[in-house]
Short mmCIF file of C-alpha atoms in Angstrom, two decimals:
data_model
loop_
_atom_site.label_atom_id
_atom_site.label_comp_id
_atom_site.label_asym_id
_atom_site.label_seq_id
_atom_site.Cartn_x
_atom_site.Cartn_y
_atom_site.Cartn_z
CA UNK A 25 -20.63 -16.87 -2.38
CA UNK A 26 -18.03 -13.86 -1.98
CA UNK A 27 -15.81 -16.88 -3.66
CA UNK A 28 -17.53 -16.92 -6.63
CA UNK A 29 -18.42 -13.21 -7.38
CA UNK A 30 -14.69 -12.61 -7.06
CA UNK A 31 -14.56 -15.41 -9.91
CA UNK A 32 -16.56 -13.84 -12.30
CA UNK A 33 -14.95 -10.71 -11.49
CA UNK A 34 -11.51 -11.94 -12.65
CA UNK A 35 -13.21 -14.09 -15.12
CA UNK A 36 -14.75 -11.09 -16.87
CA UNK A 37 -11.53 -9.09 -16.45
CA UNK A 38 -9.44 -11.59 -17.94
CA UNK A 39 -11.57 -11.65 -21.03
CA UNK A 40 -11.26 -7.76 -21.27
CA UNK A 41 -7.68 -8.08 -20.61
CA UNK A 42 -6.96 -10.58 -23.92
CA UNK A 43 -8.41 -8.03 -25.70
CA UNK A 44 -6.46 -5.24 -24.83
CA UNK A 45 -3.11 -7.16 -25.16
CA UNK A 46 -4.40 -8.09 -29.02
CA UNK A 47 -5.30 -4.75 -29.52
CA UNK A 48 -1.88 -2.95 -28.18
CA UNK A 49 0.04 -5.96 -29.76
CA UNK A 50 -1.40 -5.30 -33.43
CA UNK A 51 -0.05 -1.76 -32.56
CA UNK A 52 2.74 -3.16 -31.74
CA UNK A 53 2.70 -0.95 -28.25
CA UNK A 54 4.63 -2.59 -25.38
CA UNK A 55 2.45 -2.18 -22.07
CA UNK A 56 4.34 -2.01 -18.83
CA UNK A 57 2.18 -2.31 -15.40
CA UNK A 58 4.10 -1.17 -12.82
CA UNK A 59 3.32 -2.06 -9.16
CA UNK A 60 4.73 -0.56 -5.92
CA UNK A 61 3.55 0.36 -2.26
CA UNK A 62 2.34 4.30 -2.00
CA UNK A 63 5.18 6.41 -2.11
CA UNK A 64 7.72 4.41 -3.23
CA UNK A 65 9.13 5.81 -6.52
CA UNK A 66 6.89 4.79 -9.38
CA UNK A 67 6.46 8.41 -10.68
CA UNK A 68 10.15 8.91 -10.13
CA UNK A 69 10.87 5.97 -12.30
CA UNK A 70 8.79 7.77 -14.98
CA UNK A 71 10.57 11.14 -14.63
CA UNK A 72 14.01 9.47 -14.87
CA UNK A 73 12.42 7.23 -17.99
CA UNK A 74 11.10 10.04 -19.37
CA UNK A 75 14.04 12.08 -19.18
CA UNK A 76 16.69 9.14 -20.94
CA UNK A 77 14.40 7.34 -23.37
CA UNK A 78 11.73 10.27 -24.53
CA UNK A 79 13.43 10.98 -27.60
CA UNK A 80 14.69 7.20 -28.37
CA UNK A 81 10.46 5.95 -27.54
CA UNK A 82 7.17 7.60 -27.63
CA UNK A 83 6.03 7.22 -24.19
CA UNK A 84 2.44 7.19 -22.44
CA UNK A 85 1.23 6.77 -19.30
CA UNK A 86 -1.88 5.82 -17.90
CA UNK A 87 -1.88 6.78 -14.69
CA UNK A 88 -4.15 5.57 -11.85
CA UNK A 89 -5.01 7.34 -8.64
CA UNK A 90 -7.20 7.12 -6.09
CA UNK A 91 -8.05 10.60 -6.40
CA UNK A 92 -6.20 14.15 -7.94
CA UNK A 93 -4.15 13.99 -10.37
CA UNK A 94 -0.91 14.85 -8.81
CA UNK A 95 1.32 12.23 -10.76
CA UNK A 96 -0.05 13.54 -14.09
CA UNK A 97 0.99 16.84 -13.28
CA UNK A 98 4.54 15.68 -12.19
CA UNK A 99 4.91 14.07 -15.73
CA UNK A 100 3.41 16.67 -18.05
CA UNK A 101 6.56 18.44 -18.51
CA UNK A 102 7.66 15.63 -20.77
CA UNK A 103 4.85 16.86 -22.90
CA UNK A 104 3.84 13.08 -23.50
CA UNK A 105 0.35 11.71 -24.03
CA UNK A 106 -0.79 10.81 -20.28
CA UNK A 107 -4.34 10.13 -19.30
CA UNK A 108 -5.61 9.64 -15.34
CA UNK A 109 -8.03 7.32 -14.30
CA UNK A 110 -9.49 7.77 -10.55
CA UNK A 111 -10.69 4.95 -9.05
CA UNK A 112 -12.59 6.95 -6.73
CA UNK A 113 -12.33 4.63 -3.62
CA UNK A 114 -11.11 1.25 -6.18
CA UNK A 115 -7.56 -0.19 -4.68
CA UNK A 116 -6.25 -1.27 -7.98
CA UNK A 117 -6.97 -0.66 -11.95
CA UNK A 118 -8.93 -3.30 -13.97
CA UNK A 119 -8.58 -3.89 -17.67
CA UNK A 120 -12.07 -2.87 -18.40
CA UNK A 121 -10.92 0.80 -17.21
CA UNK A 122 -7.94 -0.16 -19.11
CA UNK A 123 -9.81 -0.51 -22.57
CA UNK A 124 -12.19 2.43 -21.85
CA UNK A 125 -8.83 5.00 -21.45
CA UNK A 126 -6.85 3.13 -24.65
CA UNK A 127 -8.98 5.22 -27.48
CA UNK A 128 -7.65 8.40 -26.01
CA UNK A 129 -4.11 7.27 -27.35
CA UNK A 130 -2.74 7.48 -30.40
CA UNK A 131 -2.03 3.70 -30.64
CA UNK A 132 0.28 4.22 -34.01
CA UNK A 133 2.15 6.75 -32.26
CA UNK A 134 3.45 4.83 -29.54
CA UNK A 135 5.94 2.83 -28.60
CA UNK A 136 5.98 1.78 -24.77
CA UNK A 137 2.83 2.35 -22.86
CA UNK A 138 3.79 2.69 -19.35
CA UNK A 139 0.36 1.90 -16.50
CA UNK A 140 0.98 3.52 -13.16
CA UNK A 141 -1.16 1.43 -10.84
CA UNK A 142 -3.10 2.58 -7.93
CA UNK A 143 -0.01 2.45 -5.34
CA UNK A 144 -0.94 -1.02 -3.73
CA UNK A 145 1.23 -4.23 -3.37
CA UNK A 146 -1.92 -6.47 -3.01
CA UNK A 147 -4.88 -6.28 -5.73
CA UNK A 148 -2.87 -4.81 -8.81
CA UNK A 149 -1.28 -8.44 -9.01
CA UNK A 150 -4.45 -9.86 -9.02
CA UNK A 151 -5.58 -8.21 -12.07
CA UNK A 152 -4.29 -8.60 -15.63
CA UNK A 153 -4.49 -5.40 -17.17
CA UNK A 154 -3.76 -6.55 -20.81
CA UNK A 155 -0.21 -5.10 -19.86
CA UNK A 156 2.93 -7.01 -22.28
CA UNK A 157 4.00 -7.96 -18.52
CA UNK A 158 4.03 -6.94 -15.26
CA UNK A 159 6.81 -4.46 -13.02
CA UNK A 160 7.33 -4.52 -9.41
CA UNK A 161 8.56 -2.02 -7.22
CA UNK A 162 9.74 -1.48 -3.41
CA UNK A 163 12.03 1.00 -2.03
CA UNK A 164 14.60 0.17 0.95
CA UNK A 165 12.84 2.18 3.57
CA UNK A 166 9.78 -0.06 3.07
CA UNK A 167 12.34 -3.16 4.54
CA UNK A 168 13.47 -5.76 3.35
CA UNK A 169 10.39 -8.52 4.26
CA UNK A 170 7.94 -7.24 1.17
CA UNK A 171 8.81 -10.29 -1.17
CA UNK A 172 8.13 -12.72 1.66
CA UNK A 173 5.38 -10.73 2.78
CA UNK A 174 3.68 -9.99 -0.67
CA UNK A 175 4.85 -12.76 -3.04
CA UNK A 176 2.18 -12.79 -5.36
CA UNK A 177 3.38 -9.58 -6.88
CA UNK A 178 7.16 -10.97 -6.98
CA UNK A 179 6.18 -14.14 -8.49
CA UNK A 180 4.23 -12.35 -11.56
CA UNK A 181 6.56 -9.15 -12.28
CA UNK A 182 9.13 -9.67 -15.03
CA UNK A 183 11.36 -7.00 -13.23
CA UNK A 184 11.76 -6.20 -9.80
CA UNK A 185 13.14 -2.36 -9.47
CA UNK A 186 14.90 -1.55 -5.84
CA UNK A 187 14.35 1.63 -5.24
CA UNK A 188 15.96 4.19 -2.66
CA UNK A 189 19.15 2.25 -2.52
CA UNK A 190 20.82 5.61 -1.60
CA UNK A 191 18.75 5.35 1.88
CA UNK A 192 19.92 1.80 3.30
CA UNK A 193 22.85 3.83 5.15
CA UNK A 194 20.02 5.33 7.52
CA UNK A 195 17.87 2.31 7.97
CA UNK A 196 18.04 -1.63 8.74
CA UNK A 197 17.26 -2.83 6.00
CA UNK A 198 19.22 -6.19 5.22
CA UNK A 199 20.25 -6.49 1.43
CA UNK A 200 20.96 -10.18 1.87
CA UNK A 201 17.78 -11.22 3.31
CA UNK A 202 15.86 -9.28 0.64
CA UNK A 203 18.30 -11.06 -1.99
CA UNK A 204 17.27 -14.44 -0.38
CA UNK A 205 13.62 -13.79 -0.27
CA UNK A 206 13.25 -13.06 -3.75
CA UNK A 207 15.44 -15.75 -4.74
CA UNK A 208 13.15 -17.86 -3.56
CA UNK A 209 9.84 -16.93 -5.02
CA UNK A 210 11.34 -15.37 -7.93
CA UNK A 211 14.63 -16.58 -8.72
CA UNK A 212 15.66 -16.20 -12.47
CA UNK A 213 13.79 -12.23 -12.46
CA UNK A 214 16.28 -9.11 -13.00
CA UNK A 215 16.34 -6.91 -10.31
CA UNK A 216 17.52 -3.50 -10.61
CA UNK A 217 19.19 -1.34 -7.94
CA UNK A 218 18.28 2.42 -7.75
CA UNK A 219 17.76 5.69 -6.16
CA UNK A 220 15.58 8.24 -8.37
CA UNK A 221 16.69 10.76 -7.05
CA UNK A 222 20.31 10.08 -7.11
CA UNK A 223 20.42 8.81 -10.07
CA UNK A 224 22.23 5.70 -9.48
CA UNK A 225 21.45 2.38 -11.19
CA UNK A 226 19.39 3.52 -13.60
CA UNK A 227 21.64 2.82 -17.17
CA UNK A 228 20.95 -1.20 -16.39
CA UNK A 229 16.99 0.09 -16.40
CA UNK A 230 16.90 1.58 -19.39
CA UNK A 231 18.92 -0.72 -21.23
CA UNK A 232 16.82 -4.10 -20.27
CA UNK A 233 13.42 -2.16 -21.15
CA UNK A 234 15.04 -0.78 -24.77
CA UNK A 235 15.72 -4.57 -25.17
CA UNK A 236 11.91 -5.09 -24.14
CA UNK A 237 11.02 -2.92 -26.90
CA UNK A 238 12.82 -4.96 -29.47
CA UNK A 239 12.39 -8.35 -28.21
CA UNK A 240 8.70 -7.37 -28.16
CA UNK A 241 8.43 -6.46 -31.97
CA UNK A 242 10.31 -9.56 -32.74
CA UNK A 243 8.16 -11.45 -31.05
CA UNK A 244 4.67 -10.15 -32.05
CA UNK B 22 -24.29 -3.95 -10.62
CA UNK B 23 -20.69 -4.45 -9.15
CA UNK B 24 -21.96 -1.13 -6.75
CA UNK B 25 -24.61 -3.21 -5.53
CA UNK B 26 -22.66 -6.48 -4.65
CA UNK B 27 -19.66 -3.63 -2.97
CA UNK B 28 -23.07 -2.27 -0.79
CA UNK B 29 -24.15 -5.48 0.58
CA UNK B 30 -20.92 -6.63 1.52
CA UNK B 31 -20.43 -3.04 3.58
CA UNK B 32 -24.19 -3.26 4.77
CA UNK B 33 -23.22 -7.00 6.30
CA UNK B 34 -19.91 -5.53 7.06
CA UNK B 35 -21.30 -2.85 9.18
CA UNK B 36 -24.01 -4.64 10.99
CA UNK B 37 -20.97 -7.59 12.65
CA UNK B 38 -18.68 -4.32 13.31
CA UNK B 39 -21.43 -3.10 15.24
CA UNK B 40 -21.72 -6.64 17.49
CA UNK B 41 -17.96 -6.89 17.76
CA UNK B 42 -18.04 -3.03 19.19
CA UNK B 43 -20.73 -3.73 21.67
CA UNK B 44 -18.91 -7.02 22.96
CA UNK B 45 -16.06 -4.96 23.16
CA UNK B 46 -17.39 -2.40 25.15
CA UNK B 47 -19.11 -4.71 27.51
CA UNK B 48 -15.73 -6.02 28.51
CA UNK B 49 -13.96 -2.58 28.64
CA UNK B 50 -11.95 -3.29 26.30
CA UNK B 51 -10.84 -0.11 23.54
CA UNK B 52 -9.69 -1.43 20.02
CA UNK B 53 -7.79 0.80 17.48
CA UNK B 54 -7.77 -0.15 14.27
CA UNK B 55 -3.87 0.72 12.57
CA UNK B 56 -3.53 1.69 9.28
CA UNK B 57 -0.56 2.47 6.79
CA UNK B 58 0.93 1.97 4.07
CA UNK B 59 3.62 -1.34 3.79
CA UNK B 60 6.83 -0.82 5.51
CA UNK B 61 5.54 2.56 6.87
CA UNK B 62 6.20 1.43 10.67
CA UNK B 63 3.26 0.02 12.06
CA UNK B 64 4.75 -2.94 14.00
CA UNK B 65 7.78 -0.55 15.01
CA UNK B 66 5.18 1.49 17.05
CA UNK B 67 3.68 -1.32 18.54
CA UNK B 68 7.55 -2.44 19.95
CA UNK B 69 7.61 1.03 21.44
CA UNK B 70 3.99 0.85 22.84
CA UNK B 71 4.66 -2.78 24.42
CA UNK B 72 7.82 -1.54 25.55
CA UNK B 73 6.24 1.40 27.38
CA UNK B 74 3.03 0.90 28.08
CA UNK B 75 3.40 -3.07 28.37
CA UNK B 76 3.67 -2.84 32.39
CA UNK B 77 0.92 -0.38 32.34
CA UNK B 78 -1.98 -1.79 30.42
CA UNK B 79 -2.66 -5.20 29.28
CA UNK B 80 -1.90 -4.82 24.91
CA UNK B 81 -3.21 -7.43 23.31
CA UNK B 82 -2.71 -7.47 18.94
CA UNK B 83 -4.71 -8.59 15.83
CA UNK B 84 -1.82 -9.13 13.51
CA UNK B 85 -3.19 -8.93 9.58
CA UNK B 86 -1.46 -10.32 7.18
CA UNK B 87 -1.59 -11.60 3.28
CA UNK B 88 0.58 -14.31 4.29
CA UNK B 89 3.68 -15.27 6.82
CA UNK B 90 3.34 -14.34 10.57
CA UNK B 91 6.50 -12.04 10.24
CA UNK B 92 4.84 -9.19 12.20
CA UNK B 93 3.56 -11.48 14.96
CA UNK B 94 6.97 -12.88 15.69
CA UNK B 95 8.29 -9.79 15.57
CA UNK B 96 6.29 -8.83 19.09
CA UNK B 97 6.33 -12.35 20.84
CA UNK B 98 8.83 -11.05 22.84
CA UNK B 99 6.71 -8.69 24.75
CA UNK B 100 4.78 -12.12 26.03
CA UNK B 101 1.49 -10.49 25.16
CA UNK B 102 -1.93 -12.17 23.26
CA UNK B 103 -1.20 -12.16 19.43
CA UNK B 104 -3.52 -13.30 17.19
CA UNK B 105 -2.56 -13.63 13.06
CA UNK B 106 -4.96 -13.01 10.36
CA UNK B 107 -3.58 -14.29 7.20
CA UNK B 108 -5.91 -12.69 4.44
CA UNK B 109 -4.33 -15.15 1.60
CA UNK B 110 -4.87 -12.44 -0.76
CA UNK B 111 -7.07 -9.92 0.35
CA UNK B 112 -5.88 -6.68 0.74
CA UNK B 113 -7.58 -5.46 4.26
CA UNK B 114 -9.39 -7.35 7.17
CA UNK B 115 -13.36 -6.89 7.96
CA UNK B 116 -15.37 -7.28 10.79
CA UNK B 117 -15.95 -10.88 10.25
CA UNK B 118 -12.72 -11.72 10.54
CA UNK B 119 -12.06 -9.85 13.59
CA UNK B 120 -15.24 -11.45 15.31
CA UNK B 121 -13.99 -14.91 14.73
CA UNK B 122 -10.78 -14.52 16.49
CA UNK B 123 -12.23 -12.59 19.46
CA UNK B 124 -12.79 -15.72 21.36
CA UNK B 125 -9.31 -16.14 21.32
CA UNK B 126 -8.36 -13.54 23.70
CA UNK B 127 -9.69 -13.34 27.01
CA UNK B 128 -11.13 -10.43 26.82
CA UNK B 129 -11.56 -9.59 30.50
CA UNK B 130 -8.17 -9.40 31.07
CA UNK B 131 -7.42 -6.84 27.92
CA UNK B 132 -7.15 -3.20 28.02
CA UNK B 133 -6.01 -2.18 24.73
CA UNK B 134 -6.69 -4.82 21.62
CA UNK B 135 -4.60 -2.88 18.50
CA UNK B 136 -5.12 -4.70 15.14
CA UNK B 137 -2.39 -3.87 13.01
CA UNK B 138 -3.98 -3.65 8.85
CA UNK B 139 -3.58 -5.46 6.11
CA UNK B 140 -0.24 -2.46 4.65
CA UNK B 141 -2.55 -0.71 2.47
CA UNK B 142 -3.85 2.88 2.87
CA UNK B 143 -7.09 2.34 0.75
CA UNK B 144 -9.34 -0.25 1.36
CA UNK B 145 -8.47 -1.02 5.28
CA UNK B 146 -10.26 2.55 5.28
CA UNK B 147 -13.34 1.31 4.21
CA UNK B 148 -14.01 -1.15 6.53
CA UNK B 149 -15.32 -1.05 10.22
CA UNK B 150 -13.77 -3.75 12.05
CA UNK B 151 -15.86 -2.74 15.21
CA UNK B 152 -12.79 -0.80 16.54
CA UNK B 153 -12.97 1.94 18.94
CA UNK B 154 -11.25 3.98 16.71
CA UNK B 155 -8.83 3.99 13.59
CA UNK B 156 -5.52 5.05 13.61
CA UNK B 157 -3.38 7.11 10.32
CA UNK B 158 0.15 6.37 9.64
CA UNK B 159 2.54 7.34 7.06
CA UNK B 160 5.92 7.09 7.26
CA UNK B 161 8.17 10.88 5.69
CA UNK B 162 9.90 8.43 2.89
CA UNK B 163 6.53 7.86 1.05
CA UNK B 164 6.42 11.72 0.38
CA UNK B 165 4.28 14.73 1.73
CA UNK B 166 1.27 13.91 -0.63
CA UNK B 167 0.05 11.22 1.03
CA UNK B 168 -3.31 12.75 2.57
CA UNK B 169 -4.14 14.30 -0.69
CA UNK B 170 -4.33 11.09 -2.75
CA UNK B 171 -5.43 8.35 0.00
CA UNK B 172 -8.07 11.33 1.62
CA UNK B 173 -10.39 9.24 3.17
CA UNK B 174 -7.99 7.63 5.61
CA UNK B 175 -6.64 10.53 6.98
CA UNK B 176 -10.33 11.93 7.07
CA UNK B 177 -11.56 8.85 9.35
CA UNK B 178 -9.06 8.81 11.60
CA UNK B 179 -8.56 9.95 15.29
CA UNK B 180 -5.09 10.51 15.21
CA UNK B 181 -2.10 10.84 12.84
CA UNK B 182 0.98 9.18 13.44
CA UNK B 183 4.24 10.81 10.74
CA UNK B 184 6.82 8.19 11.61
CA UNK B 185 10.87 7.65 10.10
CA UNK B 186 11.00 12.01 10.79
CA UNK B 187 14.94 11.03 11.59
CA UNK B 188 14.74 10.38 7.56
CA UNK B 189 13.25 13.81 6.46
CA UNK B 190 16.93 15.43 5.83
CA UNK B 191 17.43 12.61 3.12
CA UNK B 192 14.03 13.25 1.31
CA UNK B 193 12.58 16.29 -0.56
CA UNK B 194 9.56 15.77 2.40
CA UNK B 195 8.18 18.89 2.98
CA UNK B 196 6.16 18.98 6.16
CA UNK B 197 4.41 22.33 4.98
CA UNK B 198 2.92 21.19 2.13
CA UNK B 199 1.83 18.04 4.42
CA UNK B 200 0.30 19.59 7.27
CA UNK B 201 -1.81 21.81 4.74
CA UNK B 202 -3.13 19.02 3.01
CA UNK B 203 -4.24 17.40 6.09
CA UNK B 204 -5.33 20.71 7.75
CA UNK B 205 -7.64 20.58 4.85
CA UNK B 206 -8.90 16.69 5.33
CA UNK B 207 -9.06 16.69 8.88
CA UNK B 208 -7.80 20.20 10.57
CA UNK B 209 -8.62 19.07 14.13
CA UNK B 210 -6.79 15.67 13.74
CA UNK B 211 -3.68 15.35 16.44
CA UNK B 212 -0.71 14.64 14.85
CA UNK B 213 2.03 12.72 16.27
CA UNK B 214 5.83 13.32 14.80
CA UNK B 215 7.59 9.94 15.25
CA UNK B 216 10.80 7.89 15.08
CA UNK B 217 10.12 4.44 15.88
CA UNK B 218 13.81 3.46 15.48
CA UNK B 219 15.32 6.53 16.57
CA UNK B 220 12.93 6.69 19.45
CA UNK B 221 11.59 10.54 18.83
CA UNK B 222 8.73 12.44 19.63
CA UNK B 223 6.93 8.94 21.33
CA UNK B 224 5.82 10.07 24.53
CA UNK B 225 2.75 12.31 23.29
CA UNK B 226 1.94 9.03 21.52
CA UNK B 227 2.15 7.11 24.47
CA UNK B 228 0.60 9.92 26.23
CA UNK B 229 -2.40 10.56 24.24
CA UNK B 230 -3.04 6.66 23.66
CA UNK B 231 -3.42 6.70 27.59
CA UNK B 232 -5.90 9.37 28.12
CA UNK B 233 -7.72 7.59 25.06
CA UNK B 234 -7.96 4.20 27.56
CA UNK B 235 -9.32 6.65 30.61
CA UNK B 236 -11.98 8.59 28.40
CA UNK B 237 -13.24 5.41 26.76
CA UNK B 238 -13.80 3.70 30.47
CA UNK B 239 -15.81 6.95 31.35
CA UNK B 240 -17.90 6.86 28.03
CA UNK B 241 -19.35 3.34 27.87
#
C-alpha cells in the first residue's frame, strides 16, 4: 500500500517536474539542484559562486529549509533574486513547490538558477525537481564512506563537489577509498576538490559550470 | 490529502512504538534512539561506549542503514548483538521496523539496546521507534546553526551530544551562538562536549548514560 502511494507521489512529481524543465528551458535558465548532508558547504559554494561568476551570470537561488531563513540571509549581500521555501517538517523539496516559487523570478533575467535543497543525502535524489541536472556534495569531515553509503545521490549528480579538503590533515578520512567508491558507482562524473573557506579548488568549479551554461544554450 | 496519508502512517506509527516500548520495559531493557546528521559521529560514540561501558552493561545495537552494513562491521569487534536495518531508500527507520527485528536479540540478557538512525536530522525526528528516549548529535564541522534550522530534534531530545570539539579551532564554530539557540529550543537539555577520536569530554557521557540505566530500572 505505502508502495504504491509513494508511486503516485513520484508519479505526480515527475509530471510537475517535465514541466518545469520546459518552462526554465524555453527561458533558456540552467537549473542546478544541489544536494549535500546538513552543514556541509552548500551555502558556501553559493557565496564563493556568487562572489566569481555574479557579474559574468545572473544568479538565483531557491533556497529550501526546514525552517528560518538563515541561508537567504547569508546570500542577500549579493543582492540577487533568492526566494525560501520551508518545508515545515518536509526532508526534501518537490517540483510542485518548485513550480509554485518559479513565478517569483524573473525567468528572462536569468541565467543559472541555483536550488539549495533541504540539507539531506537521502530523499532530494529521489525527487526530480525539473532541475537541468543534479549536484552532489560531501565535505571530508563527513568521511570518506558517503558514496558507498548513499549511492543513489552519486549515481544521479552530474558533479560531485569535495568539500573541506583543507580539513583531511585533522581527520581520517582516506582520499583513496573515497576515490574508489565513487569510481565505482559513478565513474566517468567530475569531481571537484575544495575548501570554501580557503578558497582552494574552486577555479576548476567555476570553469566546468560556465561551460554548463554554454553547452546548455547549445543544446536547448 | 498528502496530510492525511502523512497522519495515518504516524497514527499506525505511534500505536507499534507504543507495543515495542511496553515489551521493552517488561524485559528491563532501556532503548535510545541516536540521531545525527551523516558523518556527524554516531558510530564513533558507540566504539567509545562499547569500549567503556562494554564490561559494565550488556549494549546491544540497531544499526540503520540505506544500504551496506558499514556501521555494523565497524562494531563487531566489541562481540556484542548487532542487528542491520537496511532502509533501501528510506531516509529514517519506524517502529515497525524496529519491532520486527526485536526477536532477534534476546532481550533478557540486554541492558542498553541503542539504534543508531538512518544520518538524517529531520525525519528520524518524527518517528517513535518505541525507544526509551532519543538522543541529539551534531558534530562542530556542520556549523553552530544546526538547532535553529533542524528545531524539532534538538527539542525532542534528552540529551545533546557536540562531538569533533578537537575540530572547532579549524572552523568559524561559534559555541555562543550555539548554546543560545539551543537554550532557546530546549534550555534544560544536558549537553555533552565530545571528541570521539580524540577521546574528550566522554566520561559525563558515559556517566550520565549510566544513571539513565539505574533511573529507568526504578521507573518501570
Amino acid at each position: 500500500m505505502e508502495i504504491k502511494i509513494m508511486r503516485n507521489i513520484l508519479d505526480r512529481n515527475q509530471n510537475k517536474a517535465d514541466e518545469v524543465r520546459k518552462l526554465l528551458e524555453r527561458n533558456n535558465v540552467l537549473m542546478a539542484n544541489l544536494i549535500s548532508s546538513p552543514g556541509a558547504g552548500k551555502t558556501s559554494l553559493l557565496e564563493r559562486t556568487c562572489e566569481e561568476l555574479g557579474e559574468k551570470f545572473r544568479i538565483g537561488v531557491i533556497e529550501g529549509d526546514v525552517t528560518t531563513d538563515r541561508d537567504a540571509r547569508r546570500l542577500k549581500k549579493y543582492n540577487i533574486p533568492i526566494v525560501v521555501i520551508n518545508t515545515e517538517g518536509g526532508c526534501h523539496l518537490d517540483s510542485h513547490s518548485i513550480s509554485k516559487v518559479l513565478g517569483e523570478f524573473d525567468l528572462n533575467n536569468l541565467d543559472i538558477l541555483f536550488v539549495e535543497n533541504v540539507g539531506n543525502l537521502i530523499c532530494p535524489s529521489q525527487f526530480d525537481l525539473g532541475e537541468t541536472f543534479k549536484l552532489a556534495m560531501v565535505s571530508t569531515t563527513e568521511g570518506d564512506d558517503k558514496p558507498d553509503k548513499y549511492p543513489m545521490l552519486f549515481r544521479e549528480a552530474k558533479a560531485v563537489l569535495l568539500n573541506k579538503t583543507d580539513l583531511i590533515p585533522y581527520t581520517n578520512f582516506s582520499y583513496e577509498s573515497f576515490r574508489s567508491d565513487l569510481d565505482r558507482i559513478n565513474g566517468r562524473v567530475p569531481l571537484f576538490e575544495i575548501s570554501c573557506t580557503a578558497g582552494s579548488g574552486l577555479m576548476e568549479w567555476f570553469n566546468w559550470i560556465t561551460e554548463q551554461v554554454a553547452s546548455f544554450r547549445i543544446k536547448i
